């Protein structure tokens, strides 16, 4: 997909440039990038022992549940788990190690914050500014977490706060700060392509809060007209972003329309693609071995379309109906 010579991105870019168009904007899926940022965390010191214990206790394999939920459940049941393992003649020394439990509690809270971010990035009709805002917000939260944990303040780390009341062992500040620093660096690196167009995203999201002199010359005059219009500003405040841009007079704001169409067309994530693939896997199952590509395409169109069928119009155009159907 991303090969610089023969990949889809390279071929599309070359085709556009050969036709005289400007170089296309190339961005990675925000959800995938966020997931990769989470994988940069080396949680093996905590995760491997937890996996081993959970696999010993139950079946099926633990991985059917999200990592964060497994860690949280393990922390909550650690006393019961220790009793069970001792009864089975399989003692687990880490459960008596307060420093290890501190790290477990820290990862429970951190993965919970990561999972919350992931959920915010999912869903249909998510515009690029909304997705990027969530990423910027989380990066600022990491800075806040670092500042608070240096002071051993657990305002946003509830599991750590719970454990702090049951142990005399000091919270491993250096471990937490180093982990958060690595996570912050990974986020900054992976989302640098979005940072490059941050000003464009800001203009698109709120054209009334833009410095005219920093804008592209072709939209400067139109943005001045926009910002000076009380009526247009009221429309912006009382409508969705798509409806607002559609309401702008095309003749007066031609360049702004072109700019907005460009960012409206950007898919910030591959959520819709993956949802469609999931629908296809569900439709094309082992019991439909005779399903043709044409029928599969028709079923996918029906299954993914948001358009309500005009049944009365369809039925009204038929001369003879089979009521039994």
Tab-separated table of C-alpha atoms in Angstrom:
chain	number	residue	atom	x	y	z
A	1	UNK	CA	0.000	0.000	0.000
A	2	UNK	CA	2.669	2.506	1.040
A	3	UNK	CA	5.619	1.500	-1.174
A	4	UNK	CA	7.344	4.656	-2.392
A	5	UNK	CA	7.776	3.346	-5.956
A	6	UNK	CA	5.107	0.711	-6.704
A	7	UNK	CA	2.731	1.069	-3.769
A	8	UNK	CA	-0.850	2.292	-4.183
A	9	UNK	CA	-0.008	5.601	-2.506
A	10	UNK	CA	2.887	6.221	-4.905
A	11	UNK	CA	0.857	5.286	-7.988
A	12	UNK	CA	-2.087	7.487	-7.004
A	13	UNK	CA	0.250	10.405	-6.275
A	14	UNK	CA	1.967	10.033	-9.650
A	15	UNK	CA	-1.362	9.829	-11.487
A	16	UNK	CA	-2.651	12.996	-9.805
A	17	UNK	CA	0.553	14.916	-10.456
A	18	UNK	CA	0.609	13.767	-14.112
A	19	UNK	CA	-2.905	15.200	-14.515
A	20	UNK	CA	-1.737	18.548	-13.154
A	21	UNK	CA	-3.244	18.175	-9.697
A	22	UNK	CA	-1.557	19.044	-6.425
A	23	UNK	CA	0.157	16.281	-4.458
A	24	UNK	CA	-2.446	14.254	-2.513
A	25	UNK	CA	-2.519	14.341	1.275
A	26	UNK	CA	-1.232	11.007	2.621
A	27	UNK	CA	-2.198	10.057	6.172
A	28	UNK	CA	-2.155	6.832	8.148
A	29	UNK	CA	-5.266	5.457	9.867
A	30	UNK	CA	-5.504	7.189	13.254
A	31	UNK	CA	-6.908	4.104	15.012
A	32	UNK	CA	-4.078	1.898	13.732
A	33	UNK	CA	-1.483	4.472	14.746
A	34	UNK	CA	-2.993	4.770	18.216
A	35	UNK	CA	-2.948	0.996	18.570
A	36	UNK	CA	0.725	0.855	17.560
A	37	UNK	CA	1.529	3.524	20.146
A	38	UNK	CA	0.053	1.256	22.820
A	39	UNK	CA	2.147	-1.667	21.619
A	40	UNK	CA	5.324	0.315	22.232
A	41	UNK	CA	4.770	-0.201	25.964
A	42	UNK	CA	6.908	-3.021	27.293
A	43	UNK	CA	4.471	-4.566	29.752
A	44	UNK	CA	6.097	-8.005	29.645
A	45	UNK	CA	7.258	-7.822	33.275
A	46	UNK	CA	3.604	-7.674	34.336
A	47	UNK	CA	1.772	-9.156	31.378
A	48	UNK	CA	3.641	-12.440	30.967
A	49	UNK	CA	3.058	-13.625	34.568
A	50	UNK	CA	-0.597	-12.545	34.346
A	51	UNK	CA	-1.062	-14.486	31.089
A	52	UNK	CA	0.522	-17.554	32.635
A	53	UNK	CA	-1.727	-17.435	35.705
A	54	UNK	CA	-4.917	-16.713	33.759
A	55	UNK	CA	-4.213	-19.548	31.330
A	56	UNK	CA	-3.708	-21.880	34.276
A	57	UNK	CA	-6.994	-20.803	35.883
A	58	UNK	CA	-9.350	-20.736	32.953
A	59	UNK	CA	-10.049	-21.626	29.346
A	60	UNK	CA	-10.465	-20.331	26.629
A	61	UNK	CA	-7.314	-18.330	26.216
A	62	UNK	CA	-7.175	-14.944	27.969
A	63	UNK	CA	-6.612	-13.024	24.724
A	64	UNK	CA	-10.331	-13.145	23.928
A	65	UNK	CA	-10.654	-10.237	26.365
A	66	UNK	CA	-8.894	-6.878	25.915
A	67	UNK	CA	-5.561	-6.656	27.714
A	68	UNK	CA	-6.693	-3.771	29.939
A	69	UNK	CA	-9.772	-5.613	31.174
A	70	UNK	CA	-7.731	-8.724	31.973
A	71	UNK	CA	-5.243	-6.705	34.019
A	72	UNK	CA	-8.038	-4.888	35.838
A	73	UNK	CA	-9.839	-8.105	36.692
A	74	UNK	CA	-6.573	-9.709	37.826
A	75	UNK	CA	-5.857	-6.778	40.151
A	76	UNK	CA	-9.368	-6.875	41.642
A	77	UNK	CA	-9.199	-10.635	42.292
A	78	UNK	CA	-5.530	-10.850	43.293
A	79	UNK	CA	-6.347	-12.044	46.842
A	80	UNK	CA	-8.664	-14.783	45.572
A	81	UNK	CA	-6.144	-15.748	42.882
A	82	UNK	CA	-3.396	-16.134	45.475
A	83	UNK	CA	-5.603	-18.422	47.604
A	84	UNK	CA	-6.550	-20.520	44.573
A	85	UNK	CA	-2.952	-20.907	43.395
A	86	UNK	CA	-1.772	-21.896	46.856
A	87	UNK	CA	-4.505	-24.550	47.025
A	88	UNK	CA	-3.308	-25.895	43.668
A	89	UNK	CA	0.274	-26.038	44.933
A	90	UNK	CA	1.321	-23.340	42.469
A	91	UNK	CA	2.340	-20.286	44.528
A	92	UNK	CA	2.780	-16.988	42.673
A	93	UNK	CA	5.532	-14.953	44.346
A	94	UNK	CA	4.761	-11.698	42.512
A	95	UNK	CA	1.469	-11.376	44.382
A	96	UNK	CA	3.515	-10.787	47.519
A	97	UNK	CA	5.772	-8.277	45.770
A	98	UNK	CA	4.368	-4.792	46.353
A	99	UNK	CA	6.574	-3.203	43.711
A	100	UNK	CA	5.209	-5.631	41.087
A	101	UNK	CA	1.624	-4.927	42.156
A	102	UNK	CA	2.338	-1.174	41.880
A	103	UNK	CA	3.313	-1.737	38.246
A	104	UNK	CA	0.215	-3.871	37.708
A	105	UNK	CA	-1.995	-1.102	39.122
A	106	UNK	CA	-0.248	1.516	36.978
A	107	UNK	CA	-0.787	-0.506	33.790
A	108	UNK	CA	-4.436	-1.106	34.699
A	109	UNK	CA	-5.025	2.650	34.789
A	110	UNK	CA	-2.880	3.461	31.755
A	111	UNK	CA	-4.501	0.814	29.525
A	112	UNK	CA	-7.900	2.079	30.676
A	113	UNK	CA	-7.015	5.576	29.409
A	114	UNK	CA	-5.760	4.066	26.145
A	115	UNK	CA	-8.977	2.068	25.711
A	116	UNK	CA	-11.084	5.182	26.291
A	117	UNK	CA	-9.144	6.975	23.560
A	118	UNK	CA	-9.617	4.030	21.190
A	119	UNK	CA	-13.394	4.099	21.703
A	120	UNK	CA	-13.503	7.835	20.987
A	121	UNK	CA	-11.778	7.260	17.670
A	122	UNK	CA	-14.257	4.630	16.502
A	123	UNK	CA	-17.621	5.151	14.845
A	124	UNK	CA	-19.049	6.412	11.586
A	125	UNK	CA	-19.060	9.998	10.301
A	126	UNK	CA	-16.024	10.961	12.373
A	127	UNK	CA	-14.421	13.979	10.750
A	128	UNK	CA	-10.665	14.435	10.700
A	129	UNK	CA	-10.726	17.444	13.103
A	130	UNK	CA	-12.636	15.441	15.720
A	131	UNK	CA	-10.169	12.550	15.521
A	132	UNK	CA	-7.115	14.803	15.647
A	133	UNK	CA	-8.583	16.718	18.587
A	134	UNK	CA	-8.849	13.472	20.564
A	135	UNK	CA	-5.212	12.643	19.792
A	136	UNK	CA	-3.995	16.113	20.799
A	137	UNK	CA	-6.059	15.889	23.959
A	138	UNK	CA	-4.526	12.553	24.943
A	139	UNK	CA	-1.010	13.857	24.365
A	140	UNK	CA	-1.749	16.715	26.759
A	141	UNK	CA	-3.188	14.243	29.249
A	142	UNK	CA	0.096	12.318	29.232
A	143	UNK	CA	1.905	15.505	30.251
A	144	UNK	CA	-0.610	16.006	33.063
A	145	UNK	CA	-0.189	12.389	34.196
A	146	UNK	CA	3.573	12.853	34.365
A	147	UNK	CA	3.272	16.024	36.412
A	148	UNK	CA	0.819	14.489	38.877
A	149	UNK	CA	2.567	11.135	39.290
A	150	UNK	CA	5.847	12.886	40.071
A	151	UNK	CA	4.006	14.241	43.124
A	152	UNK	CA	2.408	10.828	43.747
A	153	UNK	CA	-0.978	12.323	43.004
A	154	UNK	CA	-3.323	9.566	41.754
A	155	UNK	CA	-6.310	11.725	40.759
A	156	UNK	CA	-6.586	10.034	37.356
A	157	UNK	CA	-5.061	6.697	38.373
A	158	UNK	CA	-7.790	5.221	40.548
A	159	UNK	CA	-6.309	1.715	40.780
A	160	UNK	CA	-3.017	3.172	42.016
A	161	UNK	CA	-4.941	5.245	44.530
A	162	UNK	CA	-6.698	2.136	45.850
A	163	UNK	CA	-3.425	0.251	46.235
A	164	UNK	CA	-1.713	3.227	47.891
A	165	UNK	CA	-4.019	2.766	50.908
A	166	UNK	CA	-3.007	-0.875	51.381
A	167	UNK	CA	0.797	-0.762	51.084
A	168	UNK	CA	3.750	0.990	52.651
A	169	UNK	CA	5.936	0.460	49.574
A	170	UNK	CA	6.646	3.679	47.679
A	171	UNK	CA	5.138	4.215	44.259
A	172	UNK	CA	7.779	3.597	41.512
A	173	UNK	CA	7.854	7.162	40.205
A	174	UNK	CA	10.785	6.725	37.817
A	175	UNK	CA	9.218	3.656	36.227
A	176	UNK	CA	5.923	5.482	35.625
A	177	UNK	CA	7.554	8.635	34.250
A	178	UNK	CA	9.817	6.686	31.889
A	179	UNK	CA	6.844	4.679	30.600
A	180	UNK	CA	4.765	7.792	29.987
A	181	UNK	CA	7.698	9.566	28.334
A	182	UNK	CA	8.170	6.677	25.903
A	183	UNK	CA	4.431	6.706	25.148
A	184	UNK	CA	4.451	10.480	24.558
A	185	UNK	CA	7.435	10.239	22.179
A	186	UNK	CA	5.688	7.460	20.256
A	187	UNK	CA	2.491	9.500	19.907
A	188	UNK	CA	4.431	12.590	18.792
A	189	UNK	CA	6.330	10.569	16.189
A	190	UNK	CA	3.427	8.593	14.766
A	191	UNK	CA	1.128	11.613	14.481
A	192	UNK	CA	3.720	14.021	13.093
A	193	UNK	CA	2.015	13.849	9.670
A	194	UNK	CA	-1.141	15.261	11.242
A	195	UNK	CA	0.853	17.942	13.084
A	196	UNK	CA	2.123	19.183	9.707
A	197	UNK	CA	-1.438	20.053	8.628
A	198	UNK	CA	-2.575	21.211	12.079
A	199	UNK	CA	-3.212	24.779	10.870
A	200	UNK	CA	-5.341	23.542	7.979
A	201	UNK	CA	-7.361	21.362	10.342
A	202	UNK	CA	-7.823	24.319	12.699
A	203	UNK	CA	-9.043	26.539	9.854
A	204	UNK	CA	-11.432	23.844	8.674
A	205	UNK	CA	-12.767	23.250	12.195
A	206	UNK	CA	-13.221	26.909	13.121
A	207	UNK	CA	-12.644	29.487	10.347
A	208	UNK	CA	-13.677	32.253	12.770
A	209	UNK	CA	-10.624	31.630	14.957
A	210	UNK	CA	-7.904	31.999	12.323
A	211	UNK	CA	-5.071	34.493	11.854
A	212	UNK	CA	-5.666	35.924	8.391
A	213	UNK	CA	-1.996	36.619	7.660
A	214	UNK	CA	-1.015	32.969	8.175
A	215	UNK	CA	-3.585	31.648	5.679
A	216	UNK	CA	-3.110	30.769	2.017
A	217	UNK	CA	-3.626	33.897	-0.179
A	218	UNK	CA	-6.551	32.361	-2.079
A	219	UNK	CA	-8.732	32.094	1.036
A	220	UNK	CA	-7.684	35.251	2.907
A	221	UNK	CA	-10.296	37.560	1.398
A	222	UNK	CA	-13.061	34.999	1.813
A	223	UNK	CA	-12.182	34.363	5.466
A	224	UNK	CA	-12.313	38.131	6.142
A	225	UNK	CA	-15.819	38.250	4.645
A	226	UNK	CA	-16.747	35.203	6.695
A	227	UNK	CA	-15.479	36.561	10.005
A	228	UNK	CA	-17.220	39.901	9.491
A	229	UNK	CA	-20.633	38.350	8.883
A	230	UNK	CA	-22.773	37.998	12.016
A	231	UNK	CA	-25.371	35.954	10.115
A	232	UNK	CA	-22.809	33.406	8.907
A	233	UNK	CA	-21.289	33.177	12.380
A	234	UNK	CA	-24.736	32.375	13.821
A	235	UNK	CA	-25.116	29.574	11.253
A	236	UNK	CA	-21.738	28.189	12.300
A	237	UNK	CA	-22.714	28.165	15.968
A	238	UNK	CA	-26.080	26.520	15.352
A	239	UNK	CA	-25.351	23.814	12.775
A	240	UNK	CA	-23.073	20.861	12.099
A	241	UNK	CA	-19.837	21.570	10.271
A	242	UNK	CA	-20.986	19.890	7.049
A	243	UNK	CA	-24.271	21.796	7.015
A	244	UNK	CA	-22.444	25.050	7.726
A	245	UNK	CA	-20.106	24.720	4.748
A	246	UNK	CA	-22.971	23.637	2.488
A	247	UNK	CA	-24.862	26.801	3.467
A	248	UNK	CA	-22.073	29.144	2.342
A	249	UNK	CA	-22.797	30.898	-0.991
A	250	UNK	CA	-20.695	29.103	-3.593
A	251	UNK	CA	-19.907	32.212	-5.661
A	252	UNK	CA	-18.698	34.265	-2.716
A	253	UNK	CA	-16.776	31.456	-1.000
A	254	UNK	CA	-15.598	29.330	-3.912
A	255	UNK	CA	-12.044	28.753	-2.625
A	256	UNK	CA	-13.248	27.997	0.892
A	257	UNK	CA	-15.651	25.429	-0.556
A	258	UNK	CA	-12.780	23.726	-2.392
A	259	UNK	CA	-10.662	23.738	0.766
A	260	UNK	CA	-13.501	22.273	2.874
A	261	UNK	CA	-14.311	19.575	0.299
A	262	UNK	CA	-10.700	18.456	0.429
A	263	UNK	CA	-10.770	17.865	4.194
A	264	UNK	CA	-14.300	16.476	4.227
A	265	UNK	CA	-13.134	13.784	1.809
A	266	UNK	CA	-10.293	12.634	4.076
A	267	UNK	CA	-10.867	9.307	5.822
A	268	UNK	CA	-9.127	9.680	9.184
A	269	UNK	CA	-9.545	5.964	9.917
A	270	UNK	CA	-10.265	2.713	8.095
A	271	UNK	CA	-13.260	2.079	10.372
A	272	UNK	CA	-15.796	1.998	7.517
A	273	UNK	CA	-13.605	-0.341	5.457
A	274	UNK	CA	-13.144	-2.743	8.355
A	275	UNK	CA	-16.843	-2.614	9.181
A	276	UNK	CA	-17.641	-3.519	5.575
A	277	UNK	CA	-15.129	-6.400	5.629
A	278	UNK	CA	-16.774	-7.688	8.818
A	279	UNK	CA	-20.163	-7.492	7.111
A	280	UNK	CA	-18.773	-9.386	4.122
A	281	UNK	CA	-17.319	-12.155	6.324
A	282	UNK	CA	-20.697	-12.497	8.051
A	283	UNK	CA	-22.563	-12.578	4.709
A	284	UNK	CA	-20.176	-14.877	2.854
A	285	UNK	CA	-20.135	-17.730	5.363
A	286	UNK	CA	-19.580	-21.475	4.940
A	287	UNK	CA	-23.294	-22.033	4.302
A	288	UNK	CA	-23.246	-19.792	1.221
A	289	UNK	CA	-20.707	-21.605	-0.928
A	290	UNK	CA	-22.707	-20.896	-4.119
A	291	UNK	CA	-22.840	-17.121	-3.535
A	292	UNK	CA	-21.583	-15.273	-6.639
A	293	UNK	CA	-19.540	-12.076	-6.570
A	294	UNK	CA	-22.462	-10.205	-8.102
A	295	UNK	CA	-24.874	-11.381	-5.408
A	296	UNK	CA	-22.321	-10.662	-2.687
A	297	UNK	CA	-21.906	-7.121	-3.994
A	298	UNK	CA	-25.681	-6.595	-3.974
A	299	UNK	CA	-25.993	-7.938	-0.432
A	300	UNK	CA	-23.161	-5.675	0.768
A	301	UNK	CA	-24.797	-2.635	-0.821
A	302	UNK	CA	-28.044	-3.452	0.980
A	303	UNK	CA	-26.286	-4.271	4.230
A	304	UNK	CA	-24.160	-1.116	4.377
A	305	UNK	CA	-26.469	1.438	2.774
A	306	UNK	CA	-28.199	4.066	4.912
A	307	UNK	CA	-30.792	4.777	2.217
A	308	UNK	CA	-34.336	3.689	3.063
A	309	UNK	CA	-35.879	1.669	0.209
A	310	UNK	CA	-38.907	3.262	-1.501
A	311	UNK	CA	-41.047	0.135	-1.220
A	312	UNK	CA	-44.321	1.793	-2.203
A	313	UNK	CA	-42.775	3.144	-5.396
A	314	UNK	CA	-41.234	-0.246	-6.227
A	315	UNK	CA	-44.479	-2.120	-5.584
A	316	UNK	CA	-46.562	0.483	-7.392
A	317	UNK	CA	-44.639	-0.103	-10.597
A	318	UNK	CA	-45.553	-3.809	-10.715
A	319	UNK	CA	-48.601	-5.017	-12.650
A	320	UNK	CA	-48.864	-8.343	-10.835
A	321	UNK	CA	-47.857	-9.124	-7.244
A	322	UNK	CA	-47.271	-12.468	-5.568
A	323	UNK	CA	-48.915	-11.879	-2.196
A	324	UNK	CA	-47.583	-15.147	-0.828
A	325	UNK	CA	-44.102	-13.533	-0.835
